[in-house]
mmCIF file of C-alpha atoms in Angstrom:
data_model
loop_
_atom_site.group_PDB
_atom_site.id
_atom_site.type_symbol
_atom_site.label_atom_id
_atom_site.label_comp_id
_atom_site.label_asym_id
_atom_site.label_seq_id
_atom_site.Cartn_x
_atom_site.Cartn_y
_atom_site.Cartn_z
ATOM 1 C CA MET A 899 50.348 1.393 -65.141
ATOM 2 C CA ASP A 900 47.310 1.894 -62.931
ATOM 3 C CA ARG A 901 45.658 -0.696 -60.728
ATOM 4 C CA LEU A 902 41.903 -0.293 -61.192
ATOM 5 C CA VAL A 903 39.162 -0.098 -58.588
ATOM 6 C CA ASN A 904 35.972 -1.003 -60.418
ATOM 7 C CA THR A 905 32.273 -0.411 -59.827
ATOM 8 C CA VAL A 906 29.857 -3.341 -59.667
ATOM 9 C CA ARG A 907 26.403 -2.465 -60.995
ATOM 10 C CA PRO A 908 23.490 -4.004 -59.015
ATOM 11 C CA TYR A 909 20.982 -4.531 -61.847
ATOM 12 C CA ALA A 910 18.044 -6.718 -60.874
ATOM 13 C CA TRP A 911 18.936 -9.506 -63.337
ATOM 14 C CA GLY A 912 22.393 -9.991 -61.832
ATOM 15 C CA SER A 913 23.589 -13.118 -60.058
ATOM 16 C CA THR A 914 23.959 -12.776 -56.296
ATOM 17 C CA THR A 915 26.982 -15.109 -56.167
ATOM 18 C CA ALA A 916 28.986 -15.243 -59.434
ATOM 19 C CA ILE A 917 30.991 -12.007 -59.158
ATOM 20 C CA PRO A 918 31.638 -12.441 -55.410
ATOM 21 C CA GLU A 919 32.930 -15.971 -56.121
ATOM 22 C CA LEU A 920 35.278 -14.603 -58.797
ATOM 23 C CA LEU A 921 36.545 -11.915 -56.429
ATOM 24 C CA GLY A 922 36.790 -14.286 -53.475
ATOM 25 C CA VAL A 923 34.496 -12.213 -51.261
ATOM 26 C CA ALA A 924 31.289 -12.978 -49.393
ATOM 27 C CA PRO A 925 28.020 -12.341 -51.269
ATOM 28 C CA THR A 926 25.952 -9.433 -50.014
ATOM 29 C CA GLY A 927 22.637 -11.061 -50.906
ATOM 30 C CA GLU A 928 22.000 -8.352 -53.499
ATOM 31 C CA PRO A 929 22.321 -8.912 -57.272
ATOM 32 C CA GLN A 930 25.730 -8.050 -58.712
ATOM 33 C CA ALA A 931 25.308 -7.851 -62.462
ATOM 34 C CA GLU A 932 28.258 -6.086 -64.112
ATOM 35 C CA MET A 933 31.723 -5.000 -63.046
ATOM 36 C CA TRP A 934 32.843 -2.138 -65.318
ATOM 37 C CA MET A 935 36.457 -1.562 -66.321
ATOM 38 C CA GLY A 936 37.168 1.515 -68.370
ATOM 39 C CA ALA A 937 36.542 5.215 -68.686
ATOM 40 C CA HIS A 938 32.779 5.277 -69.268
ATOM 41 C CA PRO A 939 31.465 8.361 -67.406
ATOM 42 C CA GLY A 940 28.607 6.317 -65.959
ATOM 43 C CA ALA A 941 30.986 4.325 -63.746
ATOM 44 C CA PRO A 942 34.639 5.023 -64.541
ATOM 45 C CA SER A 943 37.326 2.842 -62.999
ATOM 46 C CA ARG A 944 39.226 4.579 -60.227
ATOM 47 C CA THR A 945 43.006 4.846 -60.089
ATOM 48 C CA ALA A 946 45.583 6.442 -57.778
ATOM 49 C CA ARG A 947 45.636 9.300 -60.302
ATOM 50 C CA GLY A 948 41.859 9.802 -60.192
ATOM 51 C CA PRO A 949 38.887 8.448 -62.196
ATOM 52 C CA LEU A 950 40.141 6.884 -65.425
ATOM 53 C CA ASN A 951 38.006 9.129 -67.627
ATOM 54 C CA GLU A 952 39.626 12.193 -66.034
ATOM 55 C CA VAL A 953 43.086 10.653 -66.425
ATOM 56 C CA VAL A 954 42.426 10.126 -70.142
ATOM 57 C CA ASP A 955 40.877 13.586 -70.579
ATOM 58 C CA ALA A 956 43.957 15.228 -69.041
ATOM 59 C CA ASP A 957 46.330 13.842 -71.700
ATOM 60 C CA PRO A 958 44.629 11.646 -74.323
ATOM 61 C CA VAL A 959 47.704 11.194 -76.518
ATOM 62 C CA ARG A 960 49.886 10.053 -73.629
ATOM 63 C CA GLU A 961 47.282 7.605 -72.291
ATOM 64 C CA LEU A 962 45.772 6.306 -75.548
ATOM 65 C CA GLY A 963 48.540 6.866 -78.101
ATOM 66 C CA ALA A 964 48.424 9.162 -81.108
ATOM 67 C CA ALA A 965 47.137 6.456 -83.470
ATOM 68 C CA ALA A 966 44.125 5.641 -81.274
ATOM 69 C CA VAL A 967 43.279 9.318 -80.759
ATOM 70 C CA ASP A 968 43.498 9.974 -84.506
ATOM 71 C CA LYS A 969 41.219 7.018 -85.263
ATOM 72 C CA PHE A 970 38.687 7.115 -82.421
ATOM 73 C CA GLY A 971 38.993 10.535 -80.814
ATOM 74 C CA PRO A 972 40.270 11.487 -77.339
ATOM 75 C CA ARG A 973 38.500 8.806 -75.314
ATOM 76 C CA LEU A 974 38.998 5.138 -74.506
ATOM 77 C CA PRO A 975 37.081 3.434 -77.338
ATOM 78 C CA PHE A 976 35.956 0.338 -75.406
ATOM 79 C CA LEU A 977 34.326 -0.721 -72.154
ATOM 80 C CA LEU A 978 35.308 -4.034 -70.546
ATOM 81 C CA LYS A 979 32.967 -5.828 -68.149
ATOM 82 C CA VAL A 980 32.551 -8.956 -66.106
ATOM 83 C CA LEU A 981 28.877 -9.837 -66.633
ATOM 84 C CA ALA A 982 26.971 -12.183 -64.318
ATOM 85 C CA ALA A 983 23.456 -13.015 -65.454
ATOM 86 C CA GLY A 984 21.241 -14.674 -62.865
ATOM 87 C CA ALA A 985 18.065 -13.932 -64.857
ATOM 88 C CA PRO A 986 17.389 -13.043 -68.504
ATOM 89 C CA LEU A 987 18.449 -9.607 -69.707
ATOM 90 C CA SER A 988 16.181 -7.612 -72.004
ATOM 91 C CA LEU A 989 15.819 -8.754 -75.605
ATOM 92 C CA GLN A 990 17.620 -5.997 -77.515
ATOM 93 C CA VAL A 991 19.441 -4.745 -80.600
ATOM 94 C CA HIS A 992 22.091 -2.088 -81.211
ATOM 95 C CA PRO A 993 22.275 0.383 -84.129
ATOM 96 C CA ASP A 994 25.098 0.648 -86.628
ATOM 97 C CA LEU A 995 27.214 3.797 -86.674
ATOM 98 C CA ALA A 996 25.135 5.655 -89.275
ATOM 99 C CA GLN A 997 21.869 4.780 -87.516
ATOM 100 C CA ALA A 998 23.262 5.883 -84.150
ATOM 101 C CA ARG A 999 24.423 9.227 -85.511
ATOM 102 C CA GLU A 1000 21.101 9.815 -87.246
ATOM 103 C CA GLY A 1001 19.013 8.773 -84.242
ATOM 104 C CA PHE A 1002 21.070 10.781 -81.760
ATOM 105 C CA ALA A 1003 20.906 13.904 -83.918
ATOM 106 C CA ALA A 1004 17.140 13.556 -84.346
ATOM 107 C CA GLU A 1005 16.496 13.217 -80.602
ATOM 108 C CA GLU A 1006 18.855 16.109 -79.846
ATOM 109 C CA ALA A 1007 17.021 18.281 -82.389
ATOM 110 C CA ALA A 1008 13.683 17.272 -80.871
ATOM 111 C CA GLY A 1009 14.899 18.304 -77.417
ATOM 112 C CA VAL A 1010 14.432 14.859 -75.842
ATOM 113 C CA PRO A 1011 16.282 14.935 -72.477
ATOM 114 C CA ILE A 1012 19.265 12.589 -72.435
ATOM 115 C CA ASP A 1013 17.892 10.837 -69.330
ATOM 116 C CA ALA A 1014 14.283 10.592 -70.578
ATOM 117 C CA PRO A 1015 12.939 7.034 -70.190
ATOM 118 C CA HIS A 1016 11.681 7.037 -73.788
ATOM 119 C CA ARG A 1017 15.013 8.196 -75.248
ATOM 120 C CA ASN A 1018 16.632 5.631 -77.592
ATOM 121 C CA TYR A 1019 20.048 7.159 -78.324
ATOM 122 C CA LYS A 1020 22.308 8.247 -75.469
ATOM 123 C CA ASP A 1021 25.238 8.956 -77.812
ATOM 124 C CA ALA A 1022 26.184 8.971 -81.497
ATOM 125 C CA ASN A 1023 28.184 5.734 -81.450
ATOM 126 C CA HIS A 1024 27.477 2.131 -82.381
ATOM 127 C CA LYS A 1025 27.722 -0.688 -79.840
ATOM 128 C CA PRO A 1026 29.130 -3.906 -81.252
ATOM 129 C CA GLU A 1027 29.991 -6.303 -78.449
ATOM 130 C CA LEU A 1028 31.650 -9.619 -77.663
ATOM 131 C CA ILE A 1029 30.828 -11.959 -74.775
ATOM 132 C CA CYS A 1030 33.320 -14.657 -73.723
ATOM 133 C CA ALA A 1031 32.131 -17.334 -71.316
ATOM 134 C CA LEU A 1032 33.865 -17.986 -67.998
ATOM 135 C CA THR A 1033 31.209 -20.564 -67.038
ATOM 136 C CA PRO A 1034 28.624 -22.287 -69.249
ATOM 137 C CA PHE A 1035 26.752 -19.291 -70.632
ATOM 138 C CA HIS A 1036 23.278 -19.359 -72.176
ATOM 139 C CA GLY A 1037 21.736 -16.816 -74.503
ATOM 140 C CA LEU A 1038 19.637 -16.019 -77.542
ATOM 141 C CA CYS A 1039 21.294 -14.616 -80.661
ATOM 142 C CA GLY A 1040 19.907 -13.764 -84.095
ATOM 143 C CA PHE A 1041 16.846 -15.061 -85.907
ATOM 144 C CA ARG A 1042 16.516 -18.755 -86.614
ATOM 145 C CA ASP A 1043 14.861 -20.185 -89.702
ATOM 146 C CA PRO A 1044 11.188 -19.127 -89.533
ATOM 147 C CA ILE A 1045 9.998 -22.670 -90.253
ATOM 148 C CA ALA A 1046 11.907 -23.926 -87.213
ATOM 149 C CA ALA A 1047 10.367 -21.122 -85.144
ATOM 150 C CA ALA A 1048 6.916 -22.074 -86.473
ATOM 151 C CA ASP A 1049 7.495 -25.691 -85.473
ATOM 152 C CA THR A 1050 8.401 -24.607 -81.941
ATOM 153 C CA MET A 1051 5.266 -22.503 -81.581
ATOM 154 C CA ALA A 1052 3.067 -25.222 -83.099
ATOM 155 C CA ALA A 1053 4.445 -27.869 -80.723
ATOM 156 C CA LEU A 1054 3.110 -25.877 -77.763
ATOM 157 C CA GLY A 1055 -0.454 -26.561 -78.863
ATOM 158 C CA VAL A 1056 -1.695 -23.069 -78.001
ATOM 159 C CA ASP A 1057 -4.562 -22.018 -80.277
ATOM 160 C CA SER A 1058 -3.794 -18.295 -80.085
ATOM 161 C CA LEU A 1059 -0.306 -18.929 -81.508
ATOM 162 C CA LYS A 1060 -1.686 -20.419 -84.735
ATOM 163 C CA PRO A 1061 -1.848 -17.080 -86.610
ATOM 164 C CA TYR A 1062 1.870 -16.547 -85.951
ATOM 165 C CA VAL A 1063 2.639 -20.107 -87.053
ATOM 166 C CA ASP A 1064 0.747 -19.474 -90.298
ATOM 167 C CA LEU A 1065 2.582 -16.190 -90.915
ATOM 168 C CA LEU A 1066 5.960 -17.866 -90.428
ATOM 169 C CA HIS A 1067 5.018 -20.401 -93.112
ATOM 170 C CA ALA A 1068 3.418 -17.968 -95.543
ATOM 171 C CA HIS A 1069 6.212 -15.534 -96.463
ATOM 172 C CA PRO A 1070 9.865 -15.380 -97.463
ATOM 173 C CA ALA A 1071 12.045 -15.487 -94.344
ATOM 174 C CA GLU A 1072 12.704 -11.749 -93.912
ATOM 175 C CA ALA A 1073 9.063 -10.774 -94.440
ATOM 176 C CA ALA A 1074 7.824 -13.542 -92.133
ATOM 177 C CA LEU A 1075 10.137 -12.552 -89.292
ATOM 178 C CA ARG A 1076 9.315 -8.865 -89.641
ATOM 179 C CA GLU A 1077 5.572 -9.471 -89.716
ATOM 180 C CA VAL A 1078 5.533 -11.811 -86.721
ATOM 181 C CA LEU A 1079 7.780 -9.653 -84.525
ATOM 182 C CA THR A 1080 5.664 -6.612 -85.396
ATOM 183 C CA ALA A 1081 2.471 -8.486 -84.568
ATOM 184 C CA LEU A 1082 3.835 -9.704 -81.232
ATOM 185 C CA LEU A 1083 4.973 -6.258 -80.125
ATOM 186 C CA THR A 1084 1.808 -4.411 -81.193
ATOM 187 C CA ALA A 1085 -0.812 -6.897 -79.977
ATOM 188 C CA ASP A 1086 -3.158 -6.093 -77.110
ATOM 189 C CA ARG A 1087 -1.122 -6.657 -73.942
ATOM 190 C CA ARG A 1088 -3.966 -8.252 -71.974
ATOM 191 C CA GLU A 1089 -4.648 -10.808 -74.710
ATOM 192 C CA MET A 1090 -0.920 -11.373 -75.110
ATOM 193 C CA ALA A 1091 -0.505 -12.029 -71.386
ATOM 194 C CA HIS A 1092 -3.002 -14.904 -71.656
ATOM 195 C CA THR A 1093 -1.159 -16.367 -74.669
ATOM 196 C CA VAL A 1094 2.211 -16.084 -72.917
ATOM 197 C CA ALA A 1095 0.835 -17.844 -69.829
ATOM 198 C CA GLU A 1096 -0.526 -20.742 -71.910
ATOM 199 C CA ALA A 1097 2.708 -21.008 -73.886
ATOM 200 C CA ALA A 1098 4.794 -21.016 -70.704
ATOM 201 C CA GLN A 1099 2.742 -23.787 -69.139
ATOM 202 C CA ALA A 1100 3.087 -25.890 -72.284
ATOM 203 C CA ALA A 1101 6.833 -25.217 -72.468
ATOM 204 C CA ALA A 1102 7.290 -26.317 -68.860
ATOM 205 C CA ARG A 1103 5.449 -29.581 -69.593
ATOM 206 C CA LEU A 1104 7.499 -30.311 -72.716
ATOM 207 C CA GLY A 1105 10.901 -29.567 -71.156
ATOM 208 C CA GLY A 1106 14.098 -29.915 -73.176
ATOM 209 C CA GLU A 1107 14.704 -26.903 -75.401
ATOM 210 C CA PHE A 1108 11.266 -25.591 -74.412
ATOM 211 C CA ALA A 1109 12.376 -25.227 -70.791
ATOM 212 C CA THR A 1110 14.228 -22.060 -71.778
ATOM 213 C CA TYR A 1111 10.949 -20.335 -72.641
ATOM 214 C CA ALA A 1112 9.369 -21.448 -69.372
ATOM 215 C CA GLN A 1113 12.381 -20.011 -67.534
ATOM 216 C CA ILE A 1114 12.078 -16.695 -69.370
ATOM 217 C CA ALA A 1115 8.339 -16.536 -68.671
ATOM 218 C CA HIS A 1116 9.003 -17.151 -64.973
ATOM 219 C CA HIS A 1117 10.835 -13.821 -64.892
ATOM 220 C CA TYR A 1118 8.589 -11.982 -67.414
ATOM 221 C CA PRO A 1119 5.175 -13.678 -67.080
ATOM 222 C CA ASP A 1120 3.140 -11.367 -69.332
ATOM 223 C CA ASP A 1121 5.813 -10.094 -71.715
ATOM 224 C CA PRO A 1122 5.461 -10.702 -75.495
ATOM 225 C CA GLY A 1123 9.250 -11.012 -75.531
ATOM 226 C CA VAL A 1124 8.724 -14.590 -74.289
ATOM 227 C CA LEU A 1125 7.196 -15.407 -77.672
ATOM 228 C CA ALA A 1126 9.689 -13.260 -79.574
ATOM 229 C CA ALA A 1127 12.418 -15.378 -77.973
ATOM 230 C CA MET A 1128 11.080 -18.372 -79.914
ATOM 231 C CA LEU A 1129 12.140 -16.648 -83.128
ATOM 232 C CA LEU A 1130 15.804 -16.648 -82.057
ATOM 233 C CA ASN A 1131 18.647 -19.150 -81.909
ATOM 234 C CA GLN A 1132 19.418 -20.640 -78.507
ATOM 235 C CA VAL A 1133 23.170 -20.652 -77.841
ATOM 236 C CA THR A 1134 25.227 -22.269 -75.080
ATOM 237 C CA LEU A 1135 28.857 -21.176 -74.763
ATOM 238 C CA GLN A 1136 31.401 -23.312 -72.950
ATOM 239 C CA PRO A 1137 34.185 -21.566 -71.010
ATOM 240 C CA GLY A 1138 36.542 -19.860 -73.443
ATOM 241 C CA GLU A 1139 33.980 -19.686 -76.257
ATOM 242 C CA ALA A 1140 32.605 -16.330 -77.357
ATOM 243 C CA LEU A 1141 29.826 -14.682 -79.319
ATOM 244 C CA TYR A 1142 30.127 -11.515 -81.405
ATOM 245 C CA LEU A 1143 27.012 -9.355 -81.638
ATOM 246 C CA GLY A 1144 26.934 -6.875 -84.491
ATOM 247 C CA ALA A 1145 24.443 -4.148 -85.363
ATOM 248 C CA GLY A 1146 20.805 -5.117 -85.799
ATOM 249 C CA VAL A 1147 21.134 -8.634 -84.368
ATOM 250 C CA PRO A 1148 18.494 -9.295 -81.676
ATOM 251 C CA HIS A 1149 19.923 -11.000 -78.606
ATOM 252 C CA ALA A 1150 19.476 -11.640 -74.902
ATOM 253 C CA TYR A 1151 21.752 -13.160 -72.283
ATOM 254 C CA LEU A 1152 19.964 -15.683 -70.083
ATOM 255 C CA ASP A 1153 22.408 -16.922 -67.438
ATOM 256 C CA GLY A 1154 26.114 -17.403 -66.818
ATOM 257 C CA LEU A 1155 29.342 -15.517 -66.080
ATOM 258 C CA GLY A 1156 31.407 -13.959 -68.843
ATOM 259 C CA VAL A 1157 33.853 -11.270 -69.892
ATOM 260 C CA GLU A 1158 32.148 -8.728 -72.154
ATOM 261 C CA ILE A 1159 33.728 -6.010 -74.254
ATOM 262 C CA MET A 1160 31.953 -3.399 -76.342
ATOM 263 C CA ALA A 1161 32.388 -0.106 -78.096
ATOM 264 C CA ASN A 1162 32.009 2.751 -75.629
ATOM 265 C CA SER A 1163 28.292 3.373 -76.175
ATOM 266 C CA ASP A 1164 25.006 3.033 -74.317
ATOM 267 C CA ASN A 1165 22.652 2.746 -77.310
ATOM 268 C CA VAL A 1166 20.088 -0.029 -76.805
ATOM 269 C CA LEU A 1167 16.726 -0.598 -78.480
ATOM 270 C CA ARG A 1168 14.652 -3.117 -76.569
ATOM 271 C CA CYS A 1169 12.350 -5.741 -78.085
ATOM 272 C CA GLY A 1170 10.927 -7.181 -74.876
ATOM 273 C CA LEU A 1171 11.667 -8.899 -71.553
ATOM 274 C CA THR A 1172 11.772 -5.517 -69.896
ATOM 275 C CA PRO A 1173 9.541 -2.981 -68.138
ATOM 276 C CA LYS A 1174 11.438 -0.243 -70.001
ATOM 277 C CA HIS A 1175 10.372 1.662 -73.108
ATOM 278 C CA VAL A 1176 10.000 -0.295 -76.374
ATOM 279 C CA ASP A 1177 9.953 1.989 -79.434
ATOM 280 C CA VAL A 1178 8.471 -0.404 -81.988
ATOM 281 C CA PRO A 1179 8.804 1.787 -85.137
ATOM 282 C CA GLU A 1180 12.458 2.627 -84.401
ATOM 283 C CA LEU A 1181 13.179 -0.952 -83.445
ATOM 284 C CA LEU A 1182 11.810 -2.221 -86.762
ATOM 285 C CA ARG A 1183 14.099 0.245 -88.558
ATOM 286 C CA ILE A 1184 17.160 -1.168 -86.811
ATOM 287 C CA VAL A 1185 16.534 -4.924 -86.606
ATOM 288 C CA LEU A 1186 18.266 -7.167 -89.144
ATOM 289 C CA PHE A 1187 15.463 -9.479 -90.274
ATOM 290 C CA GLU A 1188 17.369 -12.446 -91.617
ATOM 291 C CA PRO A 1189 18.132 -15.897 -90.234
ATOM 292 C CA ILE A 1190 21.764 -16.248 -89.143
ATOM 293 C CA ASP A 1191 24.157 -18.780 -87.686
ATOM 294 C CA PRO A 1192 25.253 -17.266 -84.341
ATOM 295 C CA GLY A 1193 28.847 -18.241 -85.138
ATOM 296 C CA VAL A 1194 30.433 -19.330 -81.853
ATOM 297 C CA LEU A 1195 34.006 -17.995 -81.715
ATOM 298 C CA ARG A 1196 37.009 -19.857 -80.379
ATOM 299 C CA PRO A 1197 40.281 -18.010 -79.874
ATOM 300 C CA GLU A 1198 43.138 -18.299 -82.348
ATOM 301 C CA ALA A 1199 46.503 -18.891 -80.663
ATOM 302 C CA SER A 1200 49.676 -17.045 -81.691
ATOM 303 C CA ALA A 1201 53.325 -18.003 -81.166
ATOM 304 C CA SER A 1202 53.485 -15.773 -78.073
ATOM 305 C CA GLY A 1203 50.681 -17.724 -76.394
ATOM 306 C CA GLU A 1204 48.153 -14.945 -76.896
ATOM 307 C CA GLU A 1205 44.740 -16.293 -77.929
ATOM 308 C CA VAL A 1206 42.809 -13.728 -79.974
ATOM 309 C CA TYR A 1207 39.049 -13.508 -80.546
ATOM 310 C CA ASP A 1208 38.704 -12.324 -84.142
ATOM 311 C CA THR A 1209 36.028 -9.654 -84.714
ATOM 312 C CA PRO A 1210 35.302 -7.350 -87.679
ATOM 313 C CA ILE A 1211 35.618 -4.022 -85.837
ATOM 314 C CA ASP A 1212 38.512 -1.945 -84.490
ATOM 315 C CA GLU A 1213 37.146 -0.257 -81.351
ATOM 316 C CA PHE A 1214 38.111 -3.310 -79.329
ATOM 317 C CA ARG A 1215 40.326 -6.368 -79.535
ATOM 318 C CA LEU A 1216 39.935 -9.084 -76.911
ATOM 319 C CA SER A 1217 42.460 -11.821 -76.259
ATOM 320 C CA ARG A 1218 43.569 -14.029 -73.390
ATOM 321 C CA PHE A 1219 46.682 -15.652 -72.012
ATOM 322 C CA VAL A 1220 46.406 -19.012 -70.243
ATOM 323 C CA ARG A 1221 49.738 -19.271 -68.422
ATOM 324 C CA PRO A 1222 50.778 -22.654 -66.978
ATOM 325 C CA GLU A 1223 53.322 -23.176 -64.228
ATOM 326 C CA GLY A 1224 56.804 -22.365 -65.514
ATOM 327 C CA ALA A 1225 55.702 -20.265 -68.503
ATOM 328 C CA VAL A 1226 58.292 -17.720 -69.616
ATOM 329 C CA PRO A 1227 57.405 -14.017 -69.296
ATOM 330 C CA THR A 1228 55.619 -12.434 -72.266
ATOM 331 C CA ASP A 1229 56.159 -8.905 -73.535
ATOM 332 C CA VAL A 1230 52.730 -7.265 -73.898
ATOM 333 C CA THR A 1231 53.937 -3.742 -74.649
ATOM 334 C CA ALA A 1232 51.641 -2.039 -77.174
ATOM 335 C CA GLY A 1233 51.242 1.322 -78.832
ATOM 336 C CA THR A 1234 47.573 1.307 -77.838
ATOM 337 C CA PRO A 1235 45.824 1.504 -74.429
ATOM 338 C CA GLN A 1236 45.252 -1.784 -72.622
ATOM 339 C CA ILE A 1237 43.248 -3.197 -69.741
ATOM 340 C CA LEU A 1238 44.487 -6.525 -68.372
ATOM 341 C CA LEU A 1239 42.038 -8.547 -66.259
ATOM 342 C CA ALA A 1240 42.913 -11.659 -64.253
ATOM 343 C CA VAL A 1241 40.236 -14.346 -63.977
ATOM 344 C CA ALA A 1242 42.248 -17.244 -62.517
ATOM 345 C CA GLY A 1243 45.529 -17.849 -60.706
ATOM 346 C CA HIS A 1244 47.899 -15.040 -59.718
ATOM 347 C CA PRO A 1245 49.427 -13.579 -62.872
ATOM 348 C CA VAL A 1246 51.840 -10.662 -62.646
ATOM 349 C CA VAL A 1247 51.620 -7.583 -64.902
ATOM 350 C CA GLY A 1248 54.806 -5.589 -64.571
ATOM 351 C CA ALA A 1249 55.248 -5.499 -60.800
ATOM 352 C CA GLU A 1250 51.527 -5.920 -60.042
ATOM 353 C CA THR A 1251 50.316 -9.362 -58.897
ATOM 354 C CA LEU A 1252 46.643 -9.757 -59.725
ATOM 355 C CA ALA A 1253 44.081 -11.931 -57.986
ATOM 356 C CA PRO A 1254 40.999 -13.108 -59.917
ATOM 357 C CA GLY A 1255 38.785 -10.137 -60.758
ATOM 358 C CA GLU A 1256 41.595 -7.580 -60.437
ATOM 359 C CA SER A 1257 42.711 -5.446 -63.360
ATOM 360 C CA VAL A 1258 45.168 -2.767 -64.490
ATOM 361 C CA PHE A 1259 45.152 -0.024 -67.112
ATOM 362 C CA VAL A 1260 48.346 0.236 -69.171
ATOM 363 C CA PRO A 1261 48.849 3.486 -71.119
ATOM 364 C CA ALA A 1262 49.921 3.263 -74.752
ATOM 365 C CA GLY A 1263 53.601 2.547 -75.223
ATOM 366 C CA GLU A 1264 54.354 1.642 -71.609
ATOM 367 C CA THR A 1265 56.778 -1.288 -71.403
ATOM 368 C CA THR A 1266 54.830 -4.178 -69.920
ATOM 369 C CA GLU A 1267 55.623 -7.826 -69.183
ATOM 370 C CA LEU A 1268 53.215 -10.587 -68.237
ATOM 371 C CA SER A 1269 54.504 -13.349 -65.970
ATOM 372 C CA GLY A 1270 53.266 -15.704 -63.266
ATOM 373 C CA THR A 1271 50.523 -18.283 -63.704
ATOM 374 C CA GLY A 1272 46.806 -18.053 -64.410
ATOM 375 C CA THR A 1273 44.430 -16.648 -67.014
ATOM 376 C CA VAL A 1274 44.474 -13.011 -68.127
ATOM 377 C CA PHE A 1275 42.178 -11.236 -70.581
ATOM 378 C CA ARG A 1276 43.697 -8.395 -72.572
ATOM 379 C CA ALA A 1277 41.506 -5.610 -73.974
ATOM 380 C CA THR A 1278 42.898 -3.077 -76.438
ATOM 381 C CA VAL A 1279 42.078 -1.528 -79.838
ATOM 382 C CA VAL A 1280 43.171 -1.885 -83.454
ATOM 383 C CA ALA A 1281 44.647 1.476 -84.450
#
């Protein structure tokens, strides 16, 4: 197996303290948003054998197993992260596989540079993802009932929000949500900035659930995404709880520390809360305009002590082991590639003792035993 040295990405929304506290190191004062574990070319984990993407490229069948290569191709299908949100991330959606392939092909044919700021599709893959909380974790996920959203907007007492309140009452749910999101994202930005400011002031006065919108507006004071956020469900995850985010579901992480796993893709269409490009027509093609229950996931325990987070896709499978003092060793050998990440205690993988925040890559088929005490997340695939 390979002990991993992982890159921490310093995105502006990152917490300055959460990842350093996990790793047991002093904060630098700079935001530390995501620690990447995997073979993504943007920031591959480093091993004694070289960058993990190069290790996989050199012998995909040996590293990933024949079944995974046959099903997903010669690359690690998932990317594992520790995510530390100190401020809201952009409100966003991800395409399904067919939409990603179509969008990528269209931009390639049009000659849009892969690093162009207005490019939507960086690859031809979908990006389902799962976030599991390590601390209380707050976010927005999926549309709420439009009448509930209308009630929230109406309670703010802002005259310029009344047309959106009326639209949310006047149509079937899908049509109402589509029309209001479209109106918010295409309105005059100067007029919208005034409405957002009024709404934020009212939200701060009201407090309670409205405080979330005041917090978002503090970071994005003139962004229509502040109002779009009112269309979505607010979700709070307790440690160990998770949220699965499928294609077309609008979402944003607001604050907290978690373990995130996703298909190995970088396809994001933004709806707001960002200075980056928002492609409204393409976004409206991708968004799933229907109210949903966010569906908080809790792990299902097996006889071996492995607690599995059940998701409907195969590119990743996330589970955890919570090992008390005196627990017997557990065989975690698998015919698929694995990354094992410690988040508490000092568990032992094979002969490697891991401190919180440390991780190892285990090639497919390599005999592996988990012992010691603490909490370990296990990332692999279903092949």
